[in-house]
Tab-separated table of C-alpha atoms and ligand atoms in Angstrom:
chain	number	residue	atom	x	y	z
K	1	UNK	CA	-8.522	32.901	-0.957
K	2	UNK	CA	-8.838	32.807	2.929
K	3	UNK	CA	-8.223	29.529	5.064
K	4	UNK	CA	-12.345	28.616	5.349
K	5	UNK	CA	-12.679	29.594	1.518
K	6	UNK	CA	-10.155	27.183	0.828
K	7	UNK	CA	-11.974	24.161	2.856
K	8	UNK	CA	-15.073	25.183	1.674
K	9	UNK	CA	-14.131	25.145	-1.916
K	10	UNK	CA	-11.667	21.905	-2.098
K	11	UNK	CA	-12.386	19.636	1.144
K	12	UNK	CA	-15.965	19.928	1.980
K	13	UNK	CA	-17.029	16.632	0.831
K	14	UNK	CA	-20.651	15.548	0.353
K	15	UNK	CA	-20.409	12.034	1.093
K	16	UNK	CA	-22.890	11.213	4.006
K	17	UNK	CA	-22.643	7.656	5.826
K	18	UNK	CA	-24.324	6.495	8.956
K	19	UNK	CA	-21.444	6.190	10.843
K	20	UNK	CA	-20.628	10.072	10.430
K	21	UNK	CA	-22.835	11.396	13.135
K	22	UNK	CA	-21.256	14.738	12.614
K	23	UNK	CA	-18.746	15.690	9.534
K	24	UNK	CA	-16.383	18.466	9.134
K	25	UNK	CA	-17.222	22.104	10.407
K	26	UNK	CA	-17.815	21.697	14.321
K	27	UNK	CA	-14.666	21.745	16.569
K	28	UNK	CA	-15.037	17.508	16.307
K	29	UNK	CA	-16.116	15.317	13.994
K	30	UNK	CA	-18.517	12.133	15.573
K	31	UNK	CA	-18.303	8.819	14.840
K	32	UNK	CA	-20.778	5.965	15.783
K	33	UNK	CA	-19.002	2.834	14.279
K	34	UNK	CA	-21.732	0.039	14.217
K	35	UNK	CA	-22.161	-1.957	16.971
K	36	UNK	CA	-20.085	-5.201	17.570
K	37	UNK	CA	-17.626	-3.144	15.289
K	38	UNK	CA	-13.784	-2.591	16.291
K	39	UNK	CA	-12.732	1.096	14.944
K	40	UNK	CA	-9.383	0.630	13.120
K	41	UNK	CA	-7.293	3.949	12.523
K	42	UNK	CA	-4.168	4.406	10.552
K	43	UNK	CA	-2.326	7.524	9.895
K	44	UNK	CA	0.704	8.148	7.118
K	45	UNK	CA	2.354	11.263	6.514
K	46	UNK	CA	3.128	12.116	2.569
K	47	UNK	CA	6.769	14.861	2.384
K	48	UNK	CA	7.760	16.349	-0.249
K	49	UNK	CA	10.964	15.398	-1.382
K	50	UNK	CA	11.000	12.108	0.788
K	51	UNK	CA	7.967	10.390	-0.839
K	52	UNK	CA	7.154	12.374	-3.646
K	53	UNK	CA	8.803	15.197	-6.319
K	54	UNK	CA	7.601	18.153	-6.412
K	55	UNK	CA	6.735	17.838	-9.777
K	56	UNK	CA	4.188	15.152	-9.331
K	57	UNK	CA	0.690	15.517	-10.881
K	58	UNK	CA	-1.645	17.380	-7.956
K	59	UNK	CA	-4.249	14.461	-8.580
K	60	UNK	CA	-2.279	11.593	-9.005
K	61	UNK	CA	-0.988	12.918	-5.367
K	62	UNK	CA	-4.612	13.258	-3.616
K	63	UNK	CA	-4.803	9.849	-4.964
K	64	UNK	CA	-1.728	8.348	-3.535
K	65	UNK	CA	-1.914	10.414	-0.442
K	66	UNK	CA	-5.213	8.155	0.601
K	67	UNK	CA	-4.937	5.090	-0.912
K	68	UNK	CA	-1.665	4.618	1.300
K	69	UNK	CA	-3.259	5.204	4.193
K	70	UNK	CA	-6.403	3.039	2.826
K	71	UNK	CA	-3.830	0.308	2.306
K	72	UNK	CA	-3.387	0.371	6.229
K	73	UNK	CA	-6.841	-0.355	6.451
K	74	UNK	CA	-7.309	-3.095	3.927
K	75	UNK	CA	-4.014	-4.939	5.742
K	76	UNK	CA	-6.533	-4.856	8.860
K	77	UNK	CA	-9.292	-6.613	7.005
K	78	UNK	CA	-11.044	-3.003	8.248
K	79	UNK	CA	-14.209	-1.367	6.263
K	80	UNK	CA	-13.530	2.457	5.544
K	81	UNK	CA	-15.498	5.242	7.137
K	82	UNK	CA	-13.577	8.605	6.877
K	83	UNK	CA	-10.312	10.253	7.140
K	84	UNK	CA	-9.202	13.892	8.467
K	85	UNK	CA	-6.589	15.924	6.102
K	86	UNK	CA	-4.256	17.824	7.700
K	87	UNK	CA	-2.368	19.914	5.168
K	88	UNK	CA	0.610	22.356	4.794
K	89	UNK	CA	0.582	24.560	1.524
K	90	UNK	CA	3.327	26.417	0.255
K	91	UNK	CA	0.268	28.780	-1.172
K	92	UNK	CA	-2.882	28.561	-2.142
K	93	UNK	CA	-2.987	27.575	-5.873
K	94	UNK	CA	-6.205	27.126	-7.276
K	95	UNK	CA	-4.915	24.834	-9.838
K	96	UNK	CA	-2.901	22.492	-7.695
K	97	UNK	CA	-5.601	22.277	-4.994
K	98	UNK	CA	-8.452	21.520	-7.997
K	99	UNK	CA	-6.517	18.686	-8.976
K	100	UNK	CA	-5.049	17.429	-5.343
K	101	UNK	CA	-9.059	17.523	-4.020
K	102	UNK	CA	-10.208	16.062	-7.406
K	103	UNK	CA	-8.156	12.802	-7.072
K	104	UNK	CA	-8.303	12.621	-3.264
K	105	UNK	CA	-12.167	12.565	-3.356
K	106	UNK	CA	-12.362	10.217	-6.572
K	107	UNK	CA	-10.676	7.700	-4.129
K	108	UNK	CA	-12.516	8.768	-1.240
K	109	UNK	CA	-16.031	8.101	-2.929
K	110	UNK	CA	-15.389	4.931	-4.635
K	111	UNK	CA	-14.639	3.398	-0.896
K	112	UNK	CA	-17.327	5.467	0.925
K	113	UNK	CA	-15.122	7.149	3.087
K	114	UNK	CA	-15.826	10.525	4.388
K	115	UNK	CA	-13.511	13.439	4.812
K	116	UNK	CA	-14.814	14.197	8.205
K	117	UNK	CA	-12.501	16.796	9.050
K	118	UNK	CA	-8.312	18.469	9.036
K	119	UNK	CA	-6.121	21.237	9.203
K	120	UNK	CA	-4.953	23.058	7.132
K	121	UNK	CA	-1.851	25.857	7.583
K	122	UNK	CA	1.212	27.945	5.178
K	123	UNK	CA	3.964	25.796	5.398
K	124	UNK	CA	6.415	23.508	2.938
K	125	UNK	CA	4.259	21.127	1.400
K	126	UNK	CA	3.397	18.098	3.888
K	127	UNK	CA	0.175	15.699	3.761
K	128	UNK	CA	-1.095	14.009	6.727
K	129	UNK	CA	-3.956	11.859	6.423
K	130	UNK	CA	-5.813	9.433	9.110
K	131	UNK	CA	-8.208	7.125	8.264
K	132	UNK	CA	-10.951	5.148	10.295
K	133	UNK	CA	-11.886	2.102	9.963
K	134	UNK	CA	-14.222	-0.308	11.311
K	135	UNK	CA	-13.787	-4.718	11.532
K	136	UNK	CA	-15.929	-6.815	13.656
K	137	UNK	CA	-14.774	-7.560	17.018
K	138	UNK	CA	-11.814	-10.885	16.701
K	139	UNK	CA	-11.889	-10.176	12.900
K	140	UNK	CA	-8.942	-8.083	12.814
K	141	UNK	CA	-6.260	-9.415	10.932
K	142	UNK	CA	-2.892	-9.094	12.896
K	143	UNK	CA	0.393	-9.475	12.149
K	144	UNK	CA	0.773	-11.451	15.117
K	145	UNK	CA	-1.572	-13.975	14.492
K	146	UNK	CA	0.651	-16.185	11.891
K	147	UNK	CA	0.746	-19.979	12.982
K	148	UNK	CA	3.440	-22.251	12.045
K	149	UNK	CA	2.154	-24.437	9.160
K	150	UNK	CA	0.096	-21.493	7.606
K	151	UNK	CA	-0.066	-20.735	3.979
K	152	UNK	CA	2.364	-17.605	2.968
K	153	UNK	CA	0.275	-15.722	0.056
K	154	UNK	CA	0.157	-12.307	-1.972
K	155	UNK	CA	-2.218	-10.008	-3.823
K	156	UNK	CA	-1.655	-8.773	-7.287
K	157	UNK	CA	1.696	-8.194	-8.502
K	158	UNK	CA	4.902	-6.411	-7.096
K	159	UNK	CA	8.140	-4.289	-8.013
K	160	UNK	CA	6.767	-2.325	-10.792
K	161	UNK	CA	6.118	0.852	-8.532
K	162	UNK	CA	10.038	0.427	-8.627
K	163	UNK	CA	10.230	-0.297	-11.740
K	164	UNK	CA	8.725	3.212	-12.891
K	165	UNK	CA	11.306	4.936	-10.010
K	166	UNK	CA	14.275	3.429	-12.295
K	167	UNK	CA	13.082	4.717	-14.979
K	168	UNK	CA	12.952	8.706	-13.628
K	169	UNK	CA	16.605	7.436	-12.127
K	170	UNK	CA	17.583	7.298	-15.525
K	171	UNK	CA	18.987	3.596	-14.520
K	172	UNK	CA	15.909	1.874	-16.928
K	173	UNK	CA	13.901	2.470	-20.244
K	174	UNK	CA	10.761	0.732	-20.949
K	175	UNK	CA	8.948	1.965	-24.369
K	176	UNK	CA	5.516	4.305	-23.445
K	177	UNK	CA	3.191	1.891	-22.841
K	178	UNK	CA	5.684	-0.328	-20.247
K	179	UNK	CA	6.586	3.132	-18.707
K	180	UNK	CA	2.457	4.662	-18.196
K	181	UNK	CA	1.789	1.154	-16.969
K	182	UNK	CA	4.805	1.089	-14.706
K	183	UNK	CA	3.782	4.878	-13.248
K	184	UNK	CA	0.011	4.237	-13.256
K	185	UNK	CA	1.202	1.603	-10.627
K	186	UNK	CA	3.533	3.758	-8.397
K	187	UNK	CA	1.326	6.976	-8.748
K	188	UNK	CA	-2.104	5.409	-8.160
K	189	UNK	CA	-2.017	1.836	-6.271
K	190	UNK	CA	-5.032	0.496	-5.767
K	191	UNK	CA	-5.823	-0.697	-1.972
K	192	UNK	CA	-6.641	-4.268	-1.425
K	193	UNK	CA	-9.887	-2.755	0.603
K	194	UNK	CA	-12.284	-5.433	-1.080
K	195	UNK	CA	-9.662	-8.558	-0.131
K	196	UNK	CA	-8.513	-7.366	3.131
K	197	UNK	CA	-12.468	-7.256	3.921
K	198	UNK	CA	-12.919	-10.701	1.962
K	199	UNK	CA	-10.309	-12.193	3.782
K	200	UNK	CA	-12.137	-11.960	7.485
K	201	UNK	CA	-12.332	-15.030	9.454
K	202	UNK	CA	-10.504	-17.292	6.461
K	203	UNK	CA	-6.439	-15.168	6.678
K	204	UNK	CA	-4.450	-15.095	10.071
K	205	UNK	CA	-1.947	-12.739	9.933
K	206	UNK	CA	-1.675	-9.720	6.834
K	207	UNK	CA	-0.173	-6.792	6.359
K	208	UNK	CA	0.472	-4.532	3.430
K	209	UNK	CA	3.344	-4.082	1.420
K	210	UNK	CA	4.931	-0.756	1.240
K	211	UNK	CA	8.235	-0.949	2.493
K	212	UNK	CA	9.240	-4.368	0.266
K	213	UNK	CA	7.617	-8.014	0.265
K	214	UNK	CA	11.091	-8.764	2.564
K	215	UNK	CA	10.034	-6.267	5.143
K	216	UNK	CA	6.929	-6.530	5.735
K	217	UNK	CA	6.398	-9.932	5.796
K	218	UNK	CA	9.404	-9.703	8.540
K	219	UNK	CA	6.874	-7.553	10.172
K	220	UNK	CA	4.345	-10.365	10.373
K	221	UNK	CA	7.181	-12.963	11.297
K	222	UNK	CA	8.933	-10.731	14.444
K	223	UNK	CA	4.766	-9.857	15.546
K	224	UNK	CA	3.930	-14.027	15.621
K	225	UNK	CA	7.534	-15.348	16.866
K	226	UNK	CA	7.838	-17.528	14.059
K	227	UNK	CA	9.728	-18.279	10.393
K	228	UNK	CA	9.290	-18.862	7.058
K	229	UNK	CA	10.168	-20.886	4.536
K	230	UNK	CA	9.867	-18.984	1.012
K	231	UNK	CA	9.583	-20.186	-2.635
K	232	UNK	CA	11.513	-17.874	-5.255
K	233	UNK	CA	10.182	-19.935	-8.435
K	234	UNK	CA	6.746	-17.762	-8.494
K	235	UNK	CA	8.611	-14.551	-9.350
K	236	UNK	CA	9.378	-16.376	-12.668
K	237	UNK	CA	6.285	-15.974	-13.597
K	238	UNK	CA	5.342	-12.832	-12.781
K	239	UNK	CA	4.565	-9.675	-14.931
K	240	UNK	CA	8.067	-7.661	-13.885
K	241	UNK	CA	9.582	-10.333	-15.241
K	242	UNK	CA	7.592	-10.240	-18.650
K	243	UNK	CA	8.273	-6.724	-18.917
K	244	UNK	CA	12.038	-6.861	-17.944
K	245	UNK	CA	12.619	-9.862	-20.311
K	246	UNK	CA	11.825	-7.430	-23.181
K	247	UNK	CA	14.211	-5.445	-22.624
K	248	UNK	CA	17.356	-7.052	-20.827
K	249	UNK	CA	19.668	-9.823	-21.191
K	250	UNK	CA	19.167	-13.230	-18.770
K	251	UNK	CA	21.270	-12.148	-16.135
K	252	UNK	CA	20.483	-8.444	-16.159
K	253	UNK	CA	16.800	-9.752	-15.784
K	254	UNK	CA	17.435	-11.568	-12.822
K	255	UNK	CA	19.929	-9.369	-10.956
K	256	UNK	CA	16.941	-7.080	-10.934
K	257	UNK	CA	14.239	-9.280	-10.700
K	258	UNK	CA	15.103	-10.705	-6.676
K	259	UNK	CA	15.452	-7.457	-5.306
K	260	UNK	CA	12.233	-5.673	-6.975
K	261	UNK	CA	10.046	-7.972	-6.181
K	262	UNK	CA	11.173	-8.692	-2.968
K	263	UNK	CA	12.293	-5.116	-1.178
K	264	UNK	CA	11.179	-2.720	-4.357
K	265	UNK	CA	8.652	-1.235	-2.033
K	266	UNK	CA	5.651	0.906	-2.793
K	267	UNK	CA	3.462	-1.605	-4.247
K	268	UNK	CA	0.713	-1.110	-1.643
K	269	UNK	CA	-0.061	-5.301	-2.510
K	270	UNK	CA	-1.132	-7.671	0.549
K	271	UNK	CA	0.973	-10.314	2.002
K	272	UNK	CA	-0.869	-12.484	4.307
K	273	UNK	CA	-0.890	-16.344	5.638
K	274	UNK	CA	-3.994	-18.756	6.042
K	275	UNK	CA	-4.116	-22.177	7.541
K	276	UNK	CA	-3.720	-24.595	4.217
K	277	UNK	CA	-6.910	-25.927	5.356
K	278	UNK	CA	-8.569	-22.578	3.651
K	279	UNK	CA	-6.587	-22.581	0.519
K	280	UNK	CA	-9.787	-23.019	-1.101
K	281	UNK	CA	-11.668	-20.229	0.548
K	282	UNK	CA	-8.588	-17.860	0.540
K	283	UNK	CA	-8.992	-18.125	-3.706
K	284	UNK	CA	-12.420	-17.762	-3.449
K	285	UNK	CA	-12.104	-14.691	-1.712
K	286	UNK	CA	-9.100	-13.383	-4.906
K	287	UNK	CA	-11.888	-14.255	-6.838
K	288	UNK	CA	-14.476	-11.889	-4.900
K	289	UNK	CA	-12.163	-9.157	-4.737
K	290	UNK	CA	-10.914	-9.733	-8.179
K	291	UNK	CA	-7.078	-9.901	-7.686
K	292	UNK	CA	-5.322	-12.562	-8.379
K	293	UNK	CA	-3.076	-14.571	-5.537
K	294	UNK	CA	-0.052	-16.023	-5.362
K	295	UNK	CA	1.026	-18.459	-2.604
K	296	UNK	CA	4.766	-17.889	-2.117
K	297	UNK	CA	5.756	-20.240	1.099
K	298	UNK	CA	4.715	-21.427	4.337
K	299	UNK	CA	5.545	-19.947	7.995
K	300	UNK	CA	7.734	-22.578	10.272
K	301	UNK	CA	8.221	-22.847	13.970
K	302	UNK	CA	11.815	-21.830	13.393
K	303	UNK	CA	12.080	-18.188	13.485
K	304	UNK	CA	14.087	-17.432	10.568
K	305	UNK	CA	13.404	-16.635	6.888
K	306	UNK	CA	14.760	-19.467	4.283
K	307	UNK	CA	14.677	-18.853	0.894
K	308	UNK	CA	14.477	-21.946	-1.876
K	309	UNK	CA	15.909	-21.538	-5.149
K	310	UNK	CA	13.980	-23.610	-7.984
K	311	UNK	CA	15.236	-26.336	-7.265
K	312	UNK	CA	13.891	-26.372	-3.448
K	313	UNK	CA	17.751	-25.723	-2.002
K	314	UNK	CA	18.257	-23.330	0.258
K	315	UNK	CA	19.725	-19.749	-0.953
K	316	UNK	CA	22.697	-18.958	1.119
K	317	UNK	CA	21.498	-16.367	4.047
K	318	UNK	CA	24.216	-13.567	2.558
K	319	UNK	CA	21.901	-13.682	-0.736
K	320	UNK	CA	18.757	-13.255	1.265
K	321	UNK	CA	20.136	-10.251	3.625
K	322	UNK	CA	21.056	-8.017	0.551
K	323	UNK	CA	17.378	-8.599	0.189
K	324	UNK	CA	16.844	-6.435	3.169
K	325	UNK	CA	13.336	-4.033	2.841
K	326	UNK	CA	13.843	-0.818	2.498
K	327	UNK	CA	14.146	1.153	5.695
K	328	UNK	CA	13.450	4.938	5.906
K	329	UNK	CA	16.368	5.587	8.350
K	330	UNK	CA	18.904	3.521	6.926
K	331	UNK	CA	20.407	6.185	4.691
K	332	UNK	CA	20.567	8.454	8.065
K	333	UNK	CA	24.074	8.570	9.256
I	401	ADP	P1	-9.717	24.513	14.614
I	401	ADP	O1	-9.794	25.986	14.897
I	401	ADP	O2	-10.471	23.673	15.573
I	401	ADP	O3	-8.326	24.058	14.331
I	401	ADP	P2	-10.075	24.901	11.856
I	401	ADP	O4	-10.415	26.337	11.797
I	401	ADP	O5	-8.671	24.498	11.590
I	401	ADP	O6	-10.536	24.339	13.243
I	401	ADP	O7	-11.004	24.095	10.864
I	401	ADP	C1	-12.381	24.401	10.754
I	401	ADP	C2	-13.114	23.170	10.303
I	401	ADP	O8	-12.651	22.792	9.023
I	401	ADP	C3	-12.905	21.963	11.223
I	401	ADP	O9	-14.118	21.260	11.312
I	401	ADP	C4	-11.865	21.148	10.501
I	401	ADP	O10	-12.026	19.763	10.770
I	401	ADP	C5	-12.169	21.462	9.043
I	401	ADP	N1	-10.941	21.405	8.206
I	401	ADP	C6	-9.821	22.143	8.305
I	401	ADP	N2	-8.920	21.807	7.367
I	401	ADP	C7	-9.475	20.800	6.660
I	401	ADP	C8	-9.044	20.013	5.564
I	401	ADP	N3	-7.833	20.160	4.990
I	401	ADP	N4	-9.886	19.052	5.115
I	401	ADP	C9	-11.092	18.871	5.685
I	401	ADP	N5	-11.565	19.580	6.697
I	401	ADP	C10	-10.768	20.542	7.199
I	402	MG	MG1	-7.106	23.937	12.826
């Protein structure tokens, strides 16, 4: 199977929108985002090895491989258009590509977003996907747009992506139907496309959580000059919790508990603050999007992160920086 037999067969997608002018096959692709429209673009790169085993079912990948990069766009409050693929292959197995192109368009379709275009080249296994978006002018929502005084919220529910990467570690076991729920959620995350867009005009600041709750929202914090004062009583009641109390003593629960939630990473969930003026609108728009939200703490004048036990006192900073989010290079000597 030649290169254009290849894109023919797996990437030519049939999804048409307006904003497409022109798709895949020309030297360019054209866009015409609407008018009054912002175009918001995003790109994440998927290695093997780094952010994903080799032996990692081909669709489950074309899944994850967008809905990262979607995730970027739903942390904008951005509509998506279309994305371009640029893709190294090993070789050119029919099998792996079948499955790969099957979920990467399943995702693709259900949020109308064209694959307008890529590369693709022989080479050790490496996805690179960049999405467009568009968001009405001053609708954008940026992380440096957090006021002291705002509302600290977030979507869904976090650390069981890392809960499933325990489990391969060998460091966890969680009966079958813990364990497919646990790797549904680290091998296909759904993007918070349908909040991010419901949250226009009511959020200030948002961003999306891959690297850890802890380092993102830091993200949002360094971006606005400004603190935060965060609750730790919510994670209590959250489903990690549930699912670890099954199968661990008190204190093992907990000792995992903090850190999962806060810096387990790869939950692809929405962290975002609102003036507590909107707390209203901000659940009507969970309700819209149908995810639930959580409002975890308020942002203060003071840059610094505080953390309250419980019992509203203050958890001593040490506690909070082994809480750090996880950071690609920090394992780089
Ligand atoms: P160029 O010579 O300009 O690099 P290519 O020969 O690489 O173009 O690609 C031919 C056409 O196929 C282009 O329109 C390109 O956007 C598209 N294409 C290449 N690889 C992919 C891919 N993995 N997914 C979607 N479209 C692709
Ligand atoms: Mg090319």
């Amino acid at each position: 199977m030649g290169e254009f037999e290849l894109i023919r067969r797996y990437f030519q997608h049939g999804l048409q929108r307006r904003e497409i002018a022109l798709g895949n096959g020309d030297d360019c692709a054209l866009l015409a985002p609407a008018a009054g429209q912002r175009l918001a673009v995003s790109t994440d790169m998927l290695v093997e090895g780094r952010h994903f085993l080799s032996t990692v079912d081909p669709e489950a990948l074309g899944h994850k491989a967008l809905a990262v990069n979607l995730s970027d766009l739903a942390a904008m409050g951005a509509e998506p258009l279309a994305f371009t693929l640029a893709l190294a292959l090993p070789r050119a197995d029919a099998r792996w590509l079948e499955g790969f192109s099957r979920g990467l368009l399943a995702l693709a379709d259900a949020h109308e977003c064209v694959l307008m275009g890529g590369d693709t080249t022989a080479g050790p296994l490496n996805i690179c996907i960049t999405v467009f978006g568009q968001v009405p002018q001053a609708q954008a929502l940026r992380r440096d747009a957090a006021v002291a005084g705002d509302d600290i919220w977030v979507s869904g529910s976090l650390g069981e992506a890392r809960l499933a990467l325990e489990v391969f570690r060998g460091t966890l076991h969680l009966d079958t139907s813990d364990f497919v729920a646990a790797r549904a959620r680290m091998e296909r995350p759904s993007p918070r496309i349908a909040l991010g867009m419901a949250l226009r005009g009511i959020a200030h600041a948002a961003a999306d959580i891959s690297d850890g709750l802890l380092g993102d929202l830091g993200h949002i914090l360094t971006a606005s000059r400004v603190g935060a004062v965060l609750e730790t009583a919510w994670l209590l009641d959250t489903s990690l919790h549930r699912t670890l109390s099954a199968y661990l003593s008190t204190d093992e629960v907990l000792s995992r508990l903090y850190p999962w939630v806060l810096t387990g990473g790869d939950d692809y969930e929405l962290v975002f603050t609102a003036p507590a003026s909107g707390r209203e609108a901000v659940l009507a728009a969970g309700r819209q999007a149908h995810v639930a939200l959580t409002r975890i703490g308020r942002i203060s004048a003071t840059p610094a992160l505080v953390m309250l036990d419980p019992q509203q006192q203050p958890l001593p900073p040490s506690t909070v920086a082994q809480w750090r989010g996880f950071d690609h290079f920090s394992s780089v000597p």
